[in-house]
mmCIF file of C-alpha atoms in Angstrom:
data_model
loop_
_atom_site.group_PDB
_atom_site.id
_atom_site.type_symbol
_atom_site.label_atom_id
_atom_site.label_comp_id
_atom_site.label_asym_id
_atom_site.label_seq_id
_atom_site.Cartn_x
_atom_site.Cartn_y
_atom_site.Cartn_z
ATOM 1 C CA UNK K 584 162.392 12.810 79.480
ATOM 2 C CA UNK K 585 161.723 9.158 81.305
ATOM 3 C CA UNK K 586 161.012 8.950 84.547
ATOM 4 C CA UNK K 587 162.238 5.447 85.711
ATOM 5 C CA UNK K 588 161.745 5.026 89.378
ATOM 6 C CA UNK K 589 164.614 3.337 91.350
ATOM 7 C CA UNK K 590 163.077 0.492 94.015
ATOM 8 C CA UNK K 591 162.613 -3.166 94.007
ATOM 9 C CA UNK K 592 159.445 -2.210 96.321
ATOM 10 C CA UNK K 593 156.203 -3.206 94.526
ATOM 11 C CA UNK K 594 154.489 -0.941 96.549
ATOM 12 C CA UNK K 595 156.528 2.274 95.515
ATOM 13 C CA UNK K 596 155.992 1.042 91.832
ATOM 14 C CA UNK K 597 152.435 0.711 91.718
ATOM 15 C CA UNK K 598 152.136 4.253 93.435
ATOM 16 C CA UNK K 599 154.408 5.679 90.564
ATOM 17 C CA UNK K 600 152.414 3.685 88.049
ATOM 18 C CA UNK K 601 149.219 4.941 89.334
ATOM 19 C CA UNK K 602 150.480 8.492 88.344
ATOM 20 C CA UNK K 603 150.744 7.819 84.595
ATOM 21 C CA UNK K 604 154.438 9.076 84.750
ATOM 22 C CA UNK K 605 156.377 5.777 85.296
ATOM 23 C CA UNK K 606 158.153 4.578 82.172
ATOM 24 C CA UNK K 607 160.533 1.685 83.884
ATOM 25 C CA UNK K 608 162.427 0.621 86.704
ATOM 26 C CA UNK K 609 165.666 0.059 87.839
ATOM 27 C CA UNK K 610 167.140 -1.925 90.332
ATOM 28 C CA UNK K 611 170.802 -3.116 91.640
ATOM 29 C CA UNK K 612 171.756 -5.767 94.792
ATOM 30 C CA UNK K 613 171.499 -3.534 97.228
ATOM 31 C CA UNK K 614 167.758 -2.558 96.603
ATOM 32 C CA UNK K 615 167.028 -6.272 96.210
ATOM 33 C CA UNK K 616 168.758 -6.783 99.505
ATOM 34 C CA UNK K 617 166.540 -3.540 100.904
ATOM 35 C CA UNK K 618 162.873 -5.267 99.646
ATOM 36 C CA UNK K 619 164.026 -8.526 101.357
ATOM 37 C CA UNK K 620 162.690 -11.061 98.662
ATOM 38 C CA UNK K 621 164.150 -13.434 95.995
ATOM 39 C CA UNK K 622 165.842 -11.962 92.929
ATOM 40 C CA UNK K 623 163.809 -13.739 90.008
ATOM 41 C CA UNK K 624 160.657 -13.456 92.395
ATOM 42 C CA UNK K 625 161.201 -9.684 92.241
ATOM 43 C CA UNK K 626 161.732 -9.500 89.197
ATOM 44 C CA UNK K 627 159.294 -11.123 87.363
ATOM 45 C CA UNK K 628 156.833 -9.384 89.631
ATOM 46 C CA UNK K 629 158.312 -5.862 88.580
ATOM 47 C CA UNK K 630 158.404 -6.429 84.748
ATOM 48 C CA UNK K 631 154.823 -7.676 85.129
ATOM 49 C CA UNK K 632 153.733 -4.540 86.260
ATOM 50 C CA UNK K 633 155.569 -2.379 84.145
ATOM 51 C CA UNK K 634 155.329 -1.738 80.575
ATOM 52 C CA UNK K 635 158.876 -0.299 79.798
ATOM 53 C CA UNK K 636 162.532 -1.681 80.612
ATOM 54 C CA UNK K 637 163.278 -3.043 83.791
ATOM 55 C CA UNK K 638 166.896 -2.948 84.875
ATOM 56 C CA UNK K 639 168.212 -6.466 86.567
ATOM 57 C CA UNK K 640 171.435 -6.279 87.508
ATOM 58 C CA UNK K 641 174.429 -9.084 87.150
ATOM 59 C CA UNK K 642 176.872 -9.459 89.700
ATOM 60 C CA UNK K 643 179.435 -11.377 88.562
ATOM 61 C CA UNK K 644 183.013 -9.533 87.651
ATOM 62 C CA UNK K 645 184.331 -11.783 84.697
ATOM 63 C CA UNK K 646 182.969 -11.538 81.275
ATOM 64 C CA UNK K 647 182.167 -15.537 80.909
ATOM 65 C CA UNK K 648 179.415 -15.413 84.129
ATOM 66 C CA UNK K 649 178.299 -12.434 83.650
ATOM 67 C CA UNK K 650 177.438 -13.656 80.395
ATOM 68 C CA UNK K 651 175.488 -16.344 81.654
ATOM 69 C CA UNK K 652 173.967 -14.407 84.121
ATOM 70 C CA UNK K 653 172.431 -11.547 81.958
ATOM 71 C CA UNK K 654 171.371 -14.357 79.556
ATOM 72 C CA UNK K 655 169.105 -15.797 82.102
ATOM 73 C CA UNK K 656 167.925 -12.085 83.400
ATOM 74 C CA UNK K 657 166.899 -11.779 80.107
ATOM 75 C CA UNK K 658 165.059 -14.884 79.475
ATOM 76 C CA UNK K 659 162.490 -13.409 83.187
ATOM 77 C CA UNK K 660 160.524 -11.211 80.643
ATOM 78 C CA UNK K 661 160.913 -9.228 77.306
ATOM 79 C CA UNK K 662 161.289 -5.774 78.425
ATOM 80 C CA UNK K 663 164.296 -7.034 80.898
ATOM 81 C CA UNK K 664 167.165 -4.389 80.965
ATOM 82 C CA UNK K 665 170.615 -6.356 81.869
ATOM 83 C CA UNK K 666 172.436 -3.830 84.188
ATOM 84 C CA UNK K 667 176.325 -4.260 83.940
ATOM 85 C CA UNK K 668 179.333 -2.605 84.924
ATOM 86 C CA UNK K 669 181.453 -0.246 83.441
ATOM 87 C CA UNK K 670 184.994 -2.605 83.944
ATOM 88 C CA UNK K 671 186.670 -4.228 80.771
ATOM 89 C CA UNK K 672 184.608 -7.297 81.143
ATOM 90 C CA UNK K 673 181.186 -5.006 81.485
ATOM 91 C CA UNK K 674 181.539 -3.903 78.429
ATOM 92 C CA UNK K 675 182.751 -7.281 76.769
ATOM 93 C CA UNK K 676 179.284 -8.262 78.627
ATOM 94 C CA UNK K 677 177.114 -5.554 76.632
ATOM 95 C CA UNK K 678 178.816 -6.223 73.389
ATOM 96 C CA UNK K 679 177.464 -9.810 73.435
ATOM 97 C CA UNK K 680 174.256 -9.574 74.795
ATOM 98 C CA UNK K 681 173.617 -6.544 72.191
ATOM 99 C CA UNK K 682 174.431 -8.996 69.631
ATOM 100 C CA UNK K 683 171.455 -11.499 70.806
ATOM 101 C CA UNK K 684 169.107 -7.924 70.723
ATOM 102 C CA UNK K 685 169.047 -7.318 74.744
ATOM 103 C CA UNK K 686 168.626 -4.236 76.369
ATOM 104 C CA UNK K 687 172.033 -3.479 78.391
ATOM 105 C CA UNK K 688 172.220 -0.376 80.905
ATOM 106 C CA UNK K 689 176.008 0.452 81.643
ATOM 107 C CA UNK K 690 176.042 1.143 85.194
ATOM 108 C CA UNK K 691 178.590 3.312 87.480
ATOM 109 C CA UNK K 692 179.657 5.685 85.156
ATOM 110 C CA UNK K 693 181.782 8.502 86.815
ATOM 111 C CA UNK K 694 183.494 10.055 83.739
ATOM 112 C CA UNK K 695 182.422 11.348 79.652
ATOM 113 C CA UNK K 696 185.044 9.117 78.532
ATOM 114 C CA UNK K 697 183.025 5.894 80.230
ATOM 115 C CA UNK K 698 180.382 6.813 78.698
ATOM 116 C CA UNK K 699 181.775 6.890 75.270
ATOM 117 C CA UNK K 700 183.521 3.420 75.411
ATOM 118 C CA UNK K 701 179.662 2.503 76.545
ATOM 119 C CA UNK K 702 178.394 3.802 73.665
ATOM 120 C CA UNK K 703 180.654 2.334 71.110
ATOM 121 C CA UNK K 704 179.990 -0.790 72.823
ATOM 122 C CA UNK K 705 176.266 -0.599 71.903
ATOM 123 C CA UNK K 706 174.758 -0.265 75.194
ATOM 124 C CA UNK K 707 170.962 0.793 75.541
ATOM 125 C CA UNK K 708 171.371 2.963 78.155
ATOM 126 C CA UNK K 709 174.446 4.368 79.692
ATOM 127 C CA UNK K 710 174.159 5.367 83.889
ATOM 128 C CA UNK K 711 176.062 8.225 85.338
ATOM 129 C CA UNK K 712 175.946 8.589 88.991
ATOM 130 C CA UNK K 713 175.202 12.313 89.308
ATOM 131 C CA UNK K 714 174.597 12.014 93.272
ATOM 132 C CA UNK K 715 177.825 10.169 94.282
ATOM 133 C CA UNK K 716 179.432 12.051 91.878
ATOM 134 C CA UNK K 717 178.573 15.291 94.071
ATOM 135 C CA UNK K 718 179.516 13.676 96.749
ATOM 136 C CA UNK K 719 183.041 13.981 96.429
ATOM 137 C CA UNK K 720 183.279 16.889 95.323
ATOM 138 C CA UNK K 721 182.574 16.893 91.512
ATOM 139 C CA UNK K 722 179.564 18.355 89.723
ATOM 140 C CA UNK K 723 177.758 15.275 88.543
ATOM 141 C CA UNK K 724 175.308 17.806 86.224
ATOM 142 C CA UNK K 725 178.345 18.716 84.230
ATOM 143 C CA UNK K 726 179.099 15.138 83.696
ATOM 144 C CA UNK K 727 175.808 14.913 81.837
ATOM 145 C CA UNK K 728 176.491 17.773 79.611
ATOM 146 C CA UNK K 729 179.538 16.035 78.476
ATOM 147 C CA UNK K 730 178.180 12.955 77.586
ATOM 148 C CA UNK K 731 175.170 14.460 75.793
ATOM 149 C CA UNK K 732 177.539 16.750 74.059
ATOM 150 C CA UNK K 733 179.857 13.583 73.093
ATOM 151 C CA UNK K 734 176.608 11.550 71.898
ATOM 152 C CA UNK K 735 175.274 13.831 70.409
ATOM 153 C CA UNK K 736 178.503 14.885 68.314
ATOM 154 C CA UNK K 737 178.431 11.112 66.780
ATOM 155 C CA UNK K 738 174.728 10.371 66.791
ATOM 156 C CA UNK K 739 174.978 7.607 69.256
ATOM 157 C CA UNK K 740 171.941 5.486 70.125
ATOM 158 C CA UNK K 741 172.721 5.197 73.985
ATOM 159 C CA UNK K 742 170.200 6.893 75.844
ATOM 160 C CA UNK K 743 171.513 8.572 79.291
ATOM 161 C CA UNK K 744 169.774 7.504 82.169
ATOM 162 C CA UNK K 745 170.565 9.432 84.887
ATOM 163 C CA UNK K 746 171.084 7.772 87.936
ATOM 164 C CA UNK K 747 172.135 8.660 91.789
ATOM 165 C CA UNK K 748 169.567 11.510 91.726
ATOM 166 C CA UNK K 749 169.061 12.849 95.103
ATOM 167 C CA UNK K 750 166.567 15.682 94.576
ATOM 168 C CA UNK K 751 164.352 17.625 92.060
ATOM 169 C CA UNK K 752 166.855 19.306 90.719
ATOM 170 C CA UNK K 753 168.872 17.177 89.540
ATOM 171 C CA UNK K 754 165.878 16.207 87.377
ATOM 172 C CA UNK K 755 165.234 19.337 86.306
ATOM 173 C CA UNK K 756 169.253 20.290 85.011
ATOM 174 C CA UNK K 757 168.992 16.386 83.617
ATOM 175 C CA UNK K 758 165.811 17.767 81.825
ATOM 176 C CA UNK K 759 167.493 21.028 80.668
ATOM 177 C CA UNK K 760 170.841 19.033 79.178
ATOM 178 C CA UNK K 761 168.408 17.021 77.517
ATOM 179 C CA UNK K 762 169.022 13.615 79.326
ATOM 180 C CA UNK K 763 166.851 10.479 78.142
ATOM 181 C CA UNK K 764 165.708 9.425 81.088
ATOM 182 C CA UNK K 765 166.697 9.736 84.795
ATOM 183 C CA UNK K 766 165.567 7.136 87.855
ATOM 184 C CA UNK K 767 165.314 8.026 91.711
ATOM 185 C CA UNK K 768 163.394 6.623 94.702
ATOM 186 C CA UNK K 769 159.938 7.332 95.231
ATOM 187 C CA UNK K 770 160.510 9.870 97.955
ATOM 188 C CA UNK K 771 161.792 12.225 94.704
ATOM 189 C CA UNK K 772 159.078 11.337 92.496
ATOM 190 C CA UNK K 773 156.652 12.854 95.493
ATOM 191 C CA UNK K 774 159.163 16.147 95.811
ATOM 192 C CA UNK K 775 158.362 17.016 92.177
ATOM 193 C CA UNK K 776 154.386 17.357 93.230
ATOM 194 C CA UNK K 777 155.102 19.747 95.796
ATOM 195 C CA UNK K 778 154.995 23.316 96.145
ATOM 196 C CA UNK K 779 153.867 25.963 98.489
ATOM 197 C CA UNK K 780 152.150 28.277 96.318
ATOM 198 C CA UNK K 781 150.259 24.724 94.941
ATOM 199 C CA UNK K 782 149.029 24.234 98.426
ATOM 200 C CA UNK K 783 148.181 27.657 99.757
ATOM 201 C CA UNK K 784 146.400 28.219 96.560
ATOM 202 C CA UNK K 785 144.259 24.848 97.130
ATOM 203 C CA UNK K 786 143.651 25.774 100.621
ATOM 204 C CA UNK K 787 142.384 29.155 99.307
ATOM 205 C CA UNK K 788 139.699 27.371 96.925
ATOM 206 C CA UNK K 789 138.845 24.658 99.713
ATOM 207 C CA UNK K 790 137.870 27.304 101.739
ATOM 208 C CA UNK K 791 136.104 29.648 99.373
ATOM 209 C CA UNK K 792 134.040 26.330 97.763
ATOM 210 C CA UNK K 793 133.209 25.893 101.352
ATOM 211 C CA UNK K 794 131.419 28.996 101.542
ATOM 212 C CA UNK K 795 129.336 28.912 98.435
ATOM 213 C CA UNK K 796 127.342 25.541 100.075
ATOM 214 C CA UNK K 797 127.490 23.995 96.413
ATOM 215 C CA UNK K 798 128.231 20.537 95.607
ATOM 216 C CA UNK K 799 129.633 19.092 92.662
ATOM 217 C CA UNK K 800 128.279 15.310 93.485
#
């Protein structure tokens, strides 16, 4: 499974791309808004620093400008993900810009049948909400099971990218379904290090190397 990490911090990307693990990035308006700095600035500066597909979001609500827009998101850098919504005009939006060979990520996707109109509409990658979907009172995992039982049924291309993830386990059902790829802030990405048997056990050898008075260096 990808791990894309959701920011428009270049900070919290390099730290992910340090690890080895990052394979893209998404963002939307309000995580541009968050990192307080120019849209294409951003932008550019992300996909430079990142091998795989960077999600930049339109924001326009009618097919024609959106249009525009994601033709000019595209044009920042070659591994430029246009990120549109899942209206009517969305997925007008995505038909198009598949046609020219862009990347398109379907965003706010809330039900299976969403996700299939995504899919027949060619998009790269399709973007459940799992988090938000939880929040009021659905289960956002089972949400992902549909649509990977749905793709899967007719051999679509879209790859599911789960998004909204709020913890580790939402990764780890996502991984279990057999998701493509899900994205979450950098606070999530540091969760999946952690454990208390991994740190009591280092402690353990910190102390016993201590007593042997050895050095490596």
């Amino acid at each position: 499974m990808k791990f894309f990490l959701d920011t428009a911090n270049i900070d919290e990307i390099r730290e992910a791309n340090a690890t080895g693990l990052l394979d893209g990035v998404t963002t939307n308006p309000s995580l541009i808004k968050k990192a307080g700095r120019e849209f294409f600035e951003v932008i550019k500066e992300i996909a430079s620093e990142v091998d795989g597909p960077v999600s930049a979001e339109t924001v326009a609500h009618d097919h024609e400008t959106m249009l525009k827009e994601g033709l000019k998101c595209a044009k920042i850098a070659d591994n430029i993900a246009v990120k549109v919504p899942l209206t009517i005009e969305g997925l007008k939006t995505c038909k198009a810009l598949r046609a020219e060979g862009i990347m398109v990520n379907v965003t706010l996707c809330f039900t299976a049948n969403q996700a299939l109109l995504a899919a027949k509409a060619g998009a790269t990658f399709i973007s459940p909400f799992v988090g938000r979907h939880d929040d009021v009172g659905f289960n956002g995992m089972e949400l992902i099971d549909d649509i990977r039982t749905i793709y899967d049924n007719y051999q679509f291309d879209t790859q599911i990218l789960v998004a909204s993830v709020r913890h580790p386990a939402h990764i780890l059902e996502s991984a279990r379904i057999g998701a493509d790829v899900a994205t979450f802030p950098i606070d999530v990405l540091r969760k999946l290090f952690n454990h208390p048997l991994t740190a009591n056990g280092l402690a353990a050898f910190d102390k016993d190397w201590a007593a042997t008075g050895f050095s490596i260096l």
